[in-house]
Amino acid sequence: MKEEMSSVDIRYVVRELQWLVGSRVDKVYHDGDEIRIKLRTKEGRADLILQAGKRFHLTSYIKEAPKQPSSFTMLLRKHLSGGFIDAIEQHGFDRIVKIRVGDYTLIGELFRRGNVILVDSENRIVAALRYEEYKDRAIKPKAEYRYPPARENPLEVSFERFLELMREEELELVRALARKLNMGGMYAEEISIRAGFAKTTPVKELSDEDLRKVYEAMVKTFNDELRPNIVFKEGNMHDVVPIELKIYEGLEKKYFNTFSEALDEYFGRITIEKAKIERTRKLENKKRQLLMTLRKQEEMLKGFEGAMRENQEIGDLIYANYALIERLLDEFRKATEKLGWEEFRKRIEEGKKAGNRVAMMVKGINPKEKAVTIELDGKKVKLYLNRSIGENAELYYEKAKKFRHKHEGALKAYEDTKRKLNEVEKLIEEEMKKELNVKRIERRKKKWFEKFRWFISSEGFLVLAGKDASTNEILIKRHMGENDLYCHADVYGAPHVVIKDGQKAGERTIFEACQFAVSMSKAWSRGVYSEDAYWAYPNQVTKQTPSGEYLGKGAFMVYGKRNWLHGLPLKLAVGVINYEGEDFVVCAPVEAIKAHTKRYIVIRPGSLKKSELVKRIKRILEKWGYRVKEEDLMAVLPPGNGDVVEVVG
């Protein structure tokens, strides 16, 4: 998984961010390795993030600023706040960006550990994220800032110089490109593919004409059309790239309008995941320890329970075979007293060979304990010859009693561990619910129809429904036109539904709108699986009531013929669809969602709490690469509990 930007990435994002030139620096924030510059642009607020050794792009993920600004923050604010960005540049083809604001330049080194350095108009270091000394340069106050030793720039190299570099050493093509031209292995492999050669091809086997093809593929790659996307492998983010790459053909991708947005989505999600992991790390470790203890205690309980039951059964077995045991005890006593224990053992062995039934029952002899072990009903029973039959049985009952006490003690310890585990799990859940110190700024202006429940039918018609009394009132009064259709469920508290331009719609759209009406009604929360609904024309819907009656907010009368659809299933799907150039998470009838996306989650009324259902759907959408807020999902789902019955995609 990619963790930092490449030289190619920096080239594309710097070129893309030229529109920020002329923007005013409002404020500067510093947290760890990250510098965030809050800008006032011609399009409003923008936040530029520069993370040492990692990344540089606009961000909508805003960390809570430290309560006490660092000395580095104060210096940056002193020299940059109120100034205007005069230039945003990449140094050569290196992983270095420069932001010039008046007489000062902020330099971001995005290689290895990285650094952020502020220099003045004379290129003297004013301040830095960290002060360091190398053999060829020093990062310290008042010292002249020096760039790391220059590397070859593939965008400026001539074909003659390219040939010279390629033939300096006997290397494979991909190694020669990566090592000699400062581009990294991934782009070296991409260029090899575009040029039509295997990446392992030795350069010495390529003619000058072959290398010209490689050179031209390199130039074209680094000037390719912008097509920002995040690449997924097995449902997880793998890479973020500015252009379409052949090495990622066939893999799942999510495309963005700008490379900065793609970088923000990619690194923003990584930042949040790391923050979540860090927040609960200690609690998760404690949870693992408690789970291990719980497993050991479960094994111990099983052992005690088995031993308790075994001894109880043997005690009962002795009494159940009272006459036999009494006779055996008597015979064994007489034999050992008369013959001695060694001779007794020999006689038992001889008896076994002869097939003597009593001898065959003996499974062990212990002279020291004056005990003989016999097998009775498949169980081994040790009989002490110096004890009565009652005393022998009591020994087993006592053992059972001891194991019962041990079991009781172990059970208390087990319950105590379970209680501690539950407490830790609740703490983890509470921590996860708490707002992270990373928040995402949503700048998108909402569309007019988003104030309602809505979807696009399988035939392409916009269908709207009220969310409450106010939006029901607004929908009918302001947004239902004479060419629309009106739908309503035969359920108290059902929303009003309007099909825009619905009189041109077919049966499929009307069915979906009526199904939406029943599914978004209180029938869902009652766990009903089907209900009736009807459709009518807009001129049949009015606020006029019979004399003496009054309609409250959001209520309307429907006069004339109602066109009924009976037994409509309460069944919906959740998916992300593109409408009017934007992606929206939508909950709608299955066929409507299916017509606009290949991936969706089918839900029905069920036992899962709505909050848990939201979390489950959110996890599935995140695996598909979509970041959706829980409150946004909560807003589009029907009222009440539900279950996921199918996941498609």
XYZ file of C-alpha atoms in Angstrom:
649
model
C 0.000 0.000 0.000
C 1.354 3.387 -1.028
C 2.417 5.648 1.850
C 4.035 8.614 0.128
C 3.832 10.549 -3.121
C 6.226 9.928 -5.997
C 8.027 12.523 -8.115
C 5.432 11.901 -10.829
C 2.575 12.486 -8.364
C 4.156 15.762 -7.264
C 4.567 16.882 -10.891
C 0.872 16.369 -11.591
C -0.478 17.877 -8.378
C 1.774 20.958 -8.609
C 0.567 21.531 -12.175
C -3.043 21.078 -11.009
C -2.741 23.488 -8.057
C -1.583 26.501 -10.078
C -5.070 27.990 -9.593
C -4.085 28.655 -5.970
C -1.530 31.268 -7.069
C -2.854 34.605 -5.842
C -4.646 33.068 -2.851
C -4.266 34.716 0.556
C -2.716 32.822 3.463
C -5.214 33.054 6.306
C -3.562 30.930 8.974
C -0.966 28.170 9.359
C -1.290 25.096 11.594
C 1.340 22.559 12.617
C 0.808 19.082 14.089
C 3.620 16.525 14.086
C 4.984 16.234 10.539
C 2.003 18.067 9.021
C 1.724 21.713 8.049
C -1.762 22.903 7.047
C -2.167 26.253 5.336
C -5.651 27.738 5.456
C -6.194 29.790 2.298
C -8.726 32.312 1.050
C -9.084 31.628 -2.664
C -11.293 33.063 -5.401
C -13.540 30.039 -4.822
C -13.647 30.329 -1.027
C -11.772 28.497 1.697
C -9.141 25.904 0.816
C -6.763 23.947 3.055
C -3.365 22.965 1.688
C -1.575 20.158 3.507
C 2.164 19.556 3.404
C 3.353 16.479 5.291
C 7.083 15.933 5.535
C 8.187 12.835 3.652
C 4.626 11.994 2.596
C 2.272 14.246 0.672
C 1.192 17.627 -0.675
C -2.400 18.414 -1.773
C -5.617 20.200 -0.847
C -7.460 18.524 2.003
C -10.938 18.377 3.453
C -9.739 16.316 6.461
C -9.075 18.870 9.154
C -7.261 17.901 12.349
C -8.131 19.653 15.554
C -5.403 22.236 16.082
C -3.138 21.787 19.144
C -4.226 24.041 22.009
C -0.712 25.434 22.353
C 0.837 26.406 18.976
C 4.463 25.312 18.547
C 7.285 27.823 18.085
C 7.513 26.634 14.458
C 3.810 27.420 13.998
C 4.269 30.911 15.403
C 7.209 31.609 13.068
C 5.254 30.407 10.033
C 2.262 32.528 10.994
C 4.479 35.559 11.564
C 6.039 35.395 8.081
C 3.254 33.862 5.978
C -0.153 34.886 7.383
C -1.736 37.679 5.360
C 0.601 37.098 2.426
C -0.351 35.896 -1.048
C 0.910 32.801 -2.843
C 3.155 33.915 -5.702
C 4.260 30.477 -6.923
C 3.840 26.732 -6.355
C 6.665 24.708 -7.912
C 8.397 21.364 -7.962
C 12.188 21.461 -7.733
C 13.300 19.741 -10.919
C 11.827 16.260 -10.886
C 12.638 15.719 -7.216
C 10.229 15.068 -4.373
C 10.497 18.691 -3.278
C 7.763 21.349 -3.447
C 8.141 25.097 -3.018
C 5.405 27.544 -2.002
C 6.523 31.163 -2.404
C 4.664 33.762 -0.328
C 6.118 37.269 -0.754
C 9.730 37.291 0.474
C 9.513 33.797 1.947
C 9.431 30.290 0.510
C 8.124 27.217 2.289
C 10.012 24.148 1.084
C 8.584 20.668 1.595
C 10.986 17.743 1.308
C 8.883 14.662 0.630
C 11.658 12.068 0.436
C 12.669 9.641 3.195
C 11.886 11.137 6.641
C 11.235 14.525 5.052
C 11.282 18.077 6.351
C 9.542 21.451 6.006
C 11.819 24.504 5.821
C 11.052 28.235 5.670
C 13.658 30.334 3.831
C 13.873 34.086 3.229
C 14.488 36.038 0.024
C 18.246 35.364 0.326
C 17.616 31.630 0.632
C 18.623 31.647 4.315
C 16.852 29.227 6.657
C 14.449 31.042 8.996
C 12.963 27.940 10.620
C 12.526 24.207 10.006
C 10.421 21.358 11.245
C 13.639 19.647 12.341
C 17.272 20.736 12.277
C 19.719 18.264 10.770
C 23.213 18.100 9.308
C 24.364 16.004 6.359
C 27.767 15.669 4.736
C 26.792 17.997 1.882
C 24.284 20.365 3.546
C 22.949 21.580 6.893
C 19.417 22.448 7.959
C 19.961 25.025 10.707
C 18.928 28.648 11.363
C 20.571 31.313 9.172
C 22.376 28.690 7.080
C 21.989 28.858 3.318
C 19.452 26.290 2.176
C 20.901 23.785 -0.251
C 18.950 21.231 -2.221
C 20.036 17.603 -2.084
C 22.367 16.583 -4.969
C 20.437 16.934 -8.236
C 19.220 13.830 -10.034
C 18.450 13.411 -13.706
C 15.152 14.972 -14.800
C 13.357 12.687 -17.287
C 11.317 15.658 -18.550
C 14.376 17.610 -19.589
C 16.743 14.857 -20.682
C 17.558 14.789 -24.405
C 17.343 11.545 -26.359
C 21.149 11.523 -26.741
C 21.626 11.872 -22.969
C 18.888 9.239 -22.425
C 20.845 6.752 -24.611
C 24.018 7.517 -22.708
C 22.364 6.915 -19.327
C 20.699 3.673 -20.450
C 23.988 2.211 -21.701
C 26.160 3.268 -18.732
C 25.630 -0.079 -17.007
C 24.382 -3.493 -18.071
C 20.975 -3.435 -16.414
C 17.461 -4.704 -17.044
C 15.212 -2.059 -18.650
C 13.067 -1.415 -15.540
C 16.143 -1.057 -13.306
C 17.889 1.275 -15.731
C 14.844 3.577 -15.956
C 14.229 3.635 -12.203
C 17.853 4.103 -11.212
C 19.050 6.500 -13.890
C 15.997 8.685 -14.346
C 14.557 9.222 -10.870
C 11.103 7.755 -11.474
C 10.679 4.732 -9.217
C 9.988 1.124 -10.135
C 6.249 1.444 -10.763
C 6.533 4.087 -13.473
C 9.602 2.352 -14.933
C 7.464 -0.766 -15.334
C 4.585 1.278 -16.820
C 6.895 2.845 -19.409
C 8.306 -0.582 -20.312
C 4.778 -1.879 -20.965
C 3.792 1.205 -22.984
C 6.943 0.868 -25.101
C 6.109 -2.792 -25.763
C 9.024 -4.439 -23.956
C 9.196 -6.811 -20.999
C 10.484 -5.009 -17.921
C 13.242 -7.619 -17.472
C 14.641 -7.073 -20.983
C 18.416 -6.365 -20.759
C 19.145 -2.902 -22.149
C 22.084 -4.286 -24.159
C 19.565 -6.307 -26.225
C 17.692 -3.119 -27.241
C 18.667 -1.151 -30.309
C 18.789 2.640 -30.392
C 15.453 2.561 -32.215
C 13.994 0.367 -29.436
C 15.243 2.834 -26.853
C 13.681 5.683 -28.816
C 10.311 3.940 -28.322
C 11.056 3.760 -24.583
C 12.038 7.443 -24.542
C 8.853 8.488 -26.337
C 6.729 6.315 -23.993
C 8.416 8.030 -21.028
C 7.728 11.545 -22.328
C 4.108 10.631 -23.131
C 3.545 9.024 -19.713
C 4.756 12.090 -17.839
C 2.564 14.339 -19.961
C -0.459 12.049 -20.098
C -4.037 13.208 -19.715
C -5.072 13.610 -16.080
C -7.334 10.732 -14.960
C -7.005 10.646 -11.149
C -8.028 7.384 -9.497
C -7.620 5.239 -6.419
C -6.732 1.622 -7.205
C -8.201 -1.161 -5.066
C -6.967 -4.713 -4.556
C -9.302 -7.195 -2.892
C -11.514 -4.316 -1.758
C -8.682 -2.400 -0.076
C -6.965 0.783 -1.232
C -3.682 -0.047 -2.930
C -2.518 3.077 -4.767
C -3.533 6.571 -5.840
C -2.347 7.746 -9.268
C -2.872 10.822 -11.469
C -3.235 8.992 -14.792
C -4.612 5.733 -16.185
C -1.920 3.063 -15.799
C -1.662 -0.140 -17.808
C -0.093 -1.981 -14.851
C -3.422 -1.610 -13.033
C -5.663 -2.742 -15.882
C -8.481 -4.988 -14.642
C -8.324 -3.748 -11.046
C -11.138 -1.891 -9.310
C -10.786 1.895 -9.442
C -12.540 4.969 -8.157
C -12.156 8.087 -10.284
C -12.032 11.730 -9.166
C -12.381 15.116 -10.831
C -8.972 16.252 -9.552
C -5.812 14.485 -8.436
C -5.855 16.529 -5.226
C -9.284 15.067 -4.364
C -7.990 11.554 -5.015
C -4.925 12.153 -2.820
C -7.127 13.616 -0.086
C -9.480 10.629 -0.147
C -6.568 8.185 -0.081
C -4.370 9.783 2.572
C -7.352 11.130 4.538
C -8.744 7.649 5.032
C -5.317 6.360 6.046
C -5.053 9.198 8.591
C -8.447 8.354 10.101
C -7.721 4.623 10.259
C -4.392 5.272 11.983
C -6.092 7.637 14.434
C -8.709 4.988 15.246
C -6.075 2.279 15.722
C -3.969 4.533 17.935
C -6.967 5.527 20.043
C -7.950 1.959 20.899
C -4.522 0.250 20.787
C -4.183 -0.255 24.582
C -7.805 -1.330 24.947
C -7.464 -3.813 22.078
C -4.360 -5.319 23.740
C -6.276 -5.678 26.998
C -9.171 -7.259 25.102
C -6.805 -9.825 23.524
C -5.370 -10.723 26.953
C -8.854 -11.136 28.431
C -9.926 -13.327 25.503
C -6.890 -15.576 26.066
C -7.723 -15.791 29.782
C -11.344 -16.568 28.930
C -10.333 -19.450 26.640
C -8.097 -20.948 29.358
C -10.886 -20.597 31.926
C -13.358 -22.270 29.561
C -10.983 -25.252 29.201
C -10.543 -25.387 32.985
C -14.314 -25.306 33.537
C -14.791 -28.156 31.093
C -12.110 -30.135 32.950
C -13.649 -29.550 36.375
C -17.130 -30.290 35.075
C -15.968 -33.536 33.481
C -14.068 -34.656 36.604
C -17.033 -33.792 38.838
C -19.427 -35.763 36.653
C -17.017 -38.724 36.305
C -16.505 -39.120 40.069
C -20.213 -38.697 40.787
C -21.028 -41.414 38.253
C -18.438 -43.827 39.693
C -19.795 -43.336 43.222
C -23.292 -44.059 41.897
C -21.944 -47.058 39.961
C -20.521 -48.615 43.155
C -23.904 -48.460 44.849
C -25.683 -49.638 41.706
C -23.505 -52.787 41.767
C -23.505 -53.134 45.547
C -23.582 -56.946 45.758
C -20.909 -57.442 43.109
C -18.550 -54.832 44.597
C -19.025 -56.195 48.094
C -18.192 -59.728 46.875
C -15.119 -58.511 44.959
C -13.823 -56.556 47.957
C -14.213 -59.637 50.131
C -12.509 -61.948 47.631
C -9.617 -59.542 46.965
C -9.019 -59.005 50.702
C -8.875 -62.731 51.429
C -6.645 -63.419 48.438
C -4.091 -60.685 49.254
C -3.998 -61.671 52.942
C -3.489 -65.340 52.093
C -1.217 -65.081 49.028
C 0.417 -61.667 49.354
C 0.304 -58.932 46.703
C 2.882 -60.434 44.322
C 1.278 -63.856 44.220
C -2.133 -62.181 43.918
C -0.881 -60.289 40.828
C 0.378 -63.571 39.280
C -2.920 -65.342 39.925
C -4.829 -62.443 38.291
C -2.592 -62.649 35.175
C -3.080 -66.422 35.005
C -6.826 -65.949 35.427
C -6.908 -63.469 32.531
C -5.195 -65.990 30.278
C -7.684 -68.624 31.352
C -10.576 -66.213 30.654
C -11.685 -65.872 34.248
C -14.435 -63.227 34.353
C -13.316 -61.618 37.649
C -9.644 -61.586 36.598
C -10.635 -59.983 33.279
C -12.304 -57.116 35.194
C -9.026 -56.185 36.949
C -7.184 -53.328 35.202
C -4.620 -52.393 37.812
C -3.120 -53.463 41.178
C -1.480 -51.043 43.631
C -0.094 -52.824 46.733
C 1.119 -49.542 48.230
C -2.421 -48.135 48.292
C -3.927 -51.585 48.905
C -6.153 -50.921 45.902
C -7.397 -52.867 42.899
C -8.779 -51.061 39.834
C -11.577 -52.812 37.986
C -13.538 -51.940 34.859
C -17.274 -51.647 35.382
C -19.695 -50.532 32.690
C -16.802 -49.079 30.716
C -15.461 -47.043 33.656
C -12.334 -47.699 35.711
C -13.161 -47.966 39.421
C -10.388 -48.054 42.015
C -11.412 -50.104 45.063
C -9.508 -49.747 48.337
C -9.460 -53.129 50.115
C -8.999 -51.571 53.547
C -12.249 -49.615 53.176
C -15.891 -50.640 53.165
C -18.071 -50.377 50.088
C -19.680 -47.218 51.485
C -16.281 -45.673 52.217
C -15.109 -46.460 48.667
C -18.182 -44.781 47.200
C -17.761 -41.809 49.558
C -14.192 -41.255 48.300
C -15.578 -40.625 44.801
C -18.379 -38.442 46.126
C -15.800 -36.363 48.024
C -13.731 -35.989 44.865
C -16.849 -34.912 42.967
C -17.567 -32.403 45.715
C -14.026 -30.941 45.527
C -14.276 -30.586 41.754
C -17.687 -28.966 42.179
C -16.159 -26.368 44.521
C -13.313 -25.821 42.055
C -15.850 -25.487 39.257
C -17.825 -22.909 41.264
C -14.668 -20.887 41.932
C -13.563 -21.116 38.308
C -17.048 -20.104 37.157
C -16.908 -16.972 39.314
C -13.502 -16.112 37.858
C -14.871 -16.796 34.347
C -17.865 -14.527 34.903
C -15.552 -11.850 36.294
C -13.357 -12.066 33.158
C -16.460 -11.860 30.943
C -17.591 -8.768 32.846
C -14.169 -7.156 32.364
C -14.224 -8.088 28.675
C -17.669 -6.513 28.251
C -16.428 -3.357 29.973
C -13.405 -3.159 27.659
C -15.574 -3.755 24.562
C -17.918 -0.976 25.696
C -14.954 1.335 26.212
C -13.695 0.503 22.703
C -17.172 1.152 21.295
C -17.388 4.448 23.171
C -13.942 5.465 21.938
C -14.936 4.664 18.364
C -18.116 6.723 18.754
C -16.212 9.734 20.021
C -15.346 12.239 17.370
C -11.793 11.911 16.147
C -9.578 14.951 16.110
C -9.787 14.605 12.319
C -12.924 16.108 10.763
C -13.877 16.314 7.141
C -15.072 19.634 5.799
C -17.979 19.157 3.434
C -18.055 21.996 0.953
C -20.467 20.590 -1.601
C -23.597 22.642 -2.074
C -26.595 20.365 -1.722
C -29.001 19.932 -4.615
C -32.588 21.149 -4.165
C -34.009 17.603 -4.178
C -31.758 16.449 -1.298
C -34.078 18.046 1.246
C -36.458 15.155 0.429
C -36.127 11.402 0.230
C -35.456 10.685 -3.430
C -34.288 8.231 -6.066
C -34.048 7.851 -9.816
C -36.409 5.208 -11.182
C -35.227 2.415 -13.457
C -36.741 4.425 -16.328
C -34.812 7.566 -15.334
C -37.540 9.601 -13.571
C -36.833 11.612 -10.414
C -39.023 10.401 -7.532
C -39.386 12.529 -4.378
C -40.881 11.784 -0.951
C -41.383 13.851 2.175
C -39.287 13.175 5.267
C -41.691 14.748 7.773
C -44.767 16.983 7.955
C -42.837 20.070 6.825
C -41.197 18.459 3.808
C -44.458 16.698 2.898
C -46.138 20.118 2.839
C -43.336 21.703 0.785
C -43.201 18.792 -1.665
C -46.890 18.965 -2.594
C -47.316 22.738 -2.492
C -44.083 23.813 -4.205
C -42.721 20.899 -6.186
C -45.674 18.914 -7.557
C -46.506 20.085 -11.067
C -49.413 19.319 -13.374
C -47.351 16.789 -15.376
C -46.303 14.805 -12.293
C -47.926 11.830 -10.576
C -48.810 11.491 -6.893
C -48.354 8.239 -4.893
C -49.295 7.343 -1.340
C -49.341 4.218 0.829
C -52.454 2.989 2.618
C -50.600 3.364 5.939
C -50.925 6.042 8.617
C -47.839 8.251 8.613
C -46.736 7.326 5.102
C -44.886 10.008 3.098
C -46.315 11.798 0.089
C -44.466 10.672 -3.051
C -44.193 12.594 -6.315
C -42.914 11.293 -9.669
C -41.567 14.305 -11.542
C -42.896 14.373 -15.103
C -44.582 11.144 -14.037
C -47.364 11.233 -16.638
C -44.721 10.133 -19.155
C -43.541 7.332 -16.867
C -44.237 3.657 -17.446
C -45.637 1.011 -15.112
C -42.172 0.189 -13.745
C -41.625 3.700 -12.389
C -45.135 3.871 -10.879
C -44.602 0.474 -9.228
C -41.238 1.604 -7.801
C -42.693 4.899 -6.507
C -45.568 3.098 -4.772
C -43.156 0.521 -3.347
C -41.036 3.424 -2.066
C -44.155 4.899 -0.416
C -44.947 1.707 1.530
C -41.290 1.016 2.390
C -40.703 4.498 3.779
C -43.854 4.344 5.895
C -44.332 3.183 9.477
C -45.153 -0.261 8.080
C -41.390 -0.841 7.948
C -40.907 -0.246 11.676
C -43.849 -2.589 12.383
C -41.982 -5.365 10.550
C -44.663 -5.740 7.849
C -43.514 -7.403 4.604
C -46.148 -6.019 2.201
C -48.686 -3.184 2.008
C -51.007 -1.436 -0.468
C -50.490 1.909 -2.191
C -52.139 3.956 -4.928
C -51.349 6.659 -7.453
C -53.390 9.655 -8.581
C -53.096 12.860 -10.615
C -51.901 16.126 -9.063
C -55.322 17.837 -9.527
C -56.843 15.213 -7.203
C -54.598 16.286 -4.293
C -55.729 19.315 -2.305
C -55.900 20.986 1.069
C -59.662 21.518 0.674
C -61.675 19.498 3.184
C -65.346 18.777 3.769
C -67.030 21.430 5.890
C -66.014 21.341 9.548
C -62.839 19.292 9.005
C -59.266 20.475 9.348
C -56.018 19.113 7.873
C -52.808 19.548 9.809
C -49.368 20.350 8.419
C -48.298 17.866 5.754
C -51.782 16.345 5.357
C -53.781 16.476 2.093
C -57.058 15.168 0.736
C -57.206 12.980 -2.383
C -60.484 13.110 -4.356
C -61.589 10.958 -7.237
C -60.297 7.608 -8.496
C -57.324 6.021 -6.754
C -55.320 3.546 -8.828
C -54.394 0.788 -6.390
C -51.392 -1.541 -6.327
C -51.839 -4.319 -3.774
C -49.346 -6.411 -1.824
C -46.281 -4.284 -2.567
C -43.158 -5.751 -0.920
C -41.301 -3.693 1.669
C -37.880 -4.193 0.168
C -35.197 -1.629 -0.690
C -31.584 -1.425 -1.796
C -28.765 0.928 -0.838
C -26.145 1.945 -3.382
C -24.053 4.810 -4.669
C -25.324 6.268 -7.944
C -24.108 9.083 -10.153
C -26.707 11.759 -10.886
C -26.122 15.163 -12.428
C -22.377 14.528 -12.322
C -22.181 13.699 -8.603
C -22.146 10.513 -6.536
C -24.986 10.056 -4.030
C -25.780 7.297 -1.556
C -29.402 6.376 -2.239
C -31.920 3.987 -0.686
C -34.617 2.966 -3.170
C -36.474 -0.024 -4.657
C -34.060 -2.723 -5.808
C -34.795 -2.428 -9.532
C -34.262 1.348 -9.418
C -30.848 0.990 -7.746
C -29.913 -1.966 -9.956
C -30.476 0.164 -13.074
C -27.836 2.715 -11.989
C -25.110 0.726 -10.198
C -23.674 -2.789 -10.235
C -23.109 -2.789 -6.465
C -25.874 -2.562 -3.920
C -27.111 -3.881 -0.581
C -30.654 -5.245 -0.322
C -32.524 -4.651 2.961
C -35.892 -5.629 4.445
C -37.637 -5.033 7.779
C -35.836 -7.080 10.431
C -34.372 -7.360 13.913
C -31.147 -5.379 13.519
C -31.295 -1.963 15.185
C -31.198 0.859 12.673
C -27.909 2.139 14.129
C -26.340 -1.311 13.710
C -27.792 -1.639 10.206
C -26.220 1.717 9.314
C -22.821 0.538 10.587
C -23.036 -2.692 8.633
C -23.974 -0.919 5.384
C -21.251 1.682 5.982
C -18.615 -1.078 6.337
C -19.704 -2.664 3.053
C -19.649 0.679 1.228
C -16.189 1.433 2.646
C -14.897 -1.887 1.283
C -16.111 -0.697 -2.116
C -14.176 2.553 -1.702
C -17.030 4.886 -0.696
C -16.795 7.068 2.386
C -20.270 7.781 3.723
C -21.202 9.427 7.008
C -23.395 7.420 9.370
C -25.797 10.355 9.644
C -26.186 10.434 5.850
C -27.075 6.732 5.812
C -29.394 7.215 8.758
C -31.198 9.931 6.765
C -31.835 7.794 3.657
C -32.815 4.512 5.343
C -36.458 3.729 6.184
C -37.712 4.188 9.773
C -37.126 1.234 12.096
C -35.028 -1.915 12.298
C -33.970 -3.990 9.322
C -31.732 -6.739 7.985
C -29.306 -7.034 5.097
C -30.664 -9.866 2.952
C -28.285 -9.641 -0.030
C -25.045 -7.936 -1.030
C -24.474 -7.621 -4.769
C -21.092 -6.581 -6.123
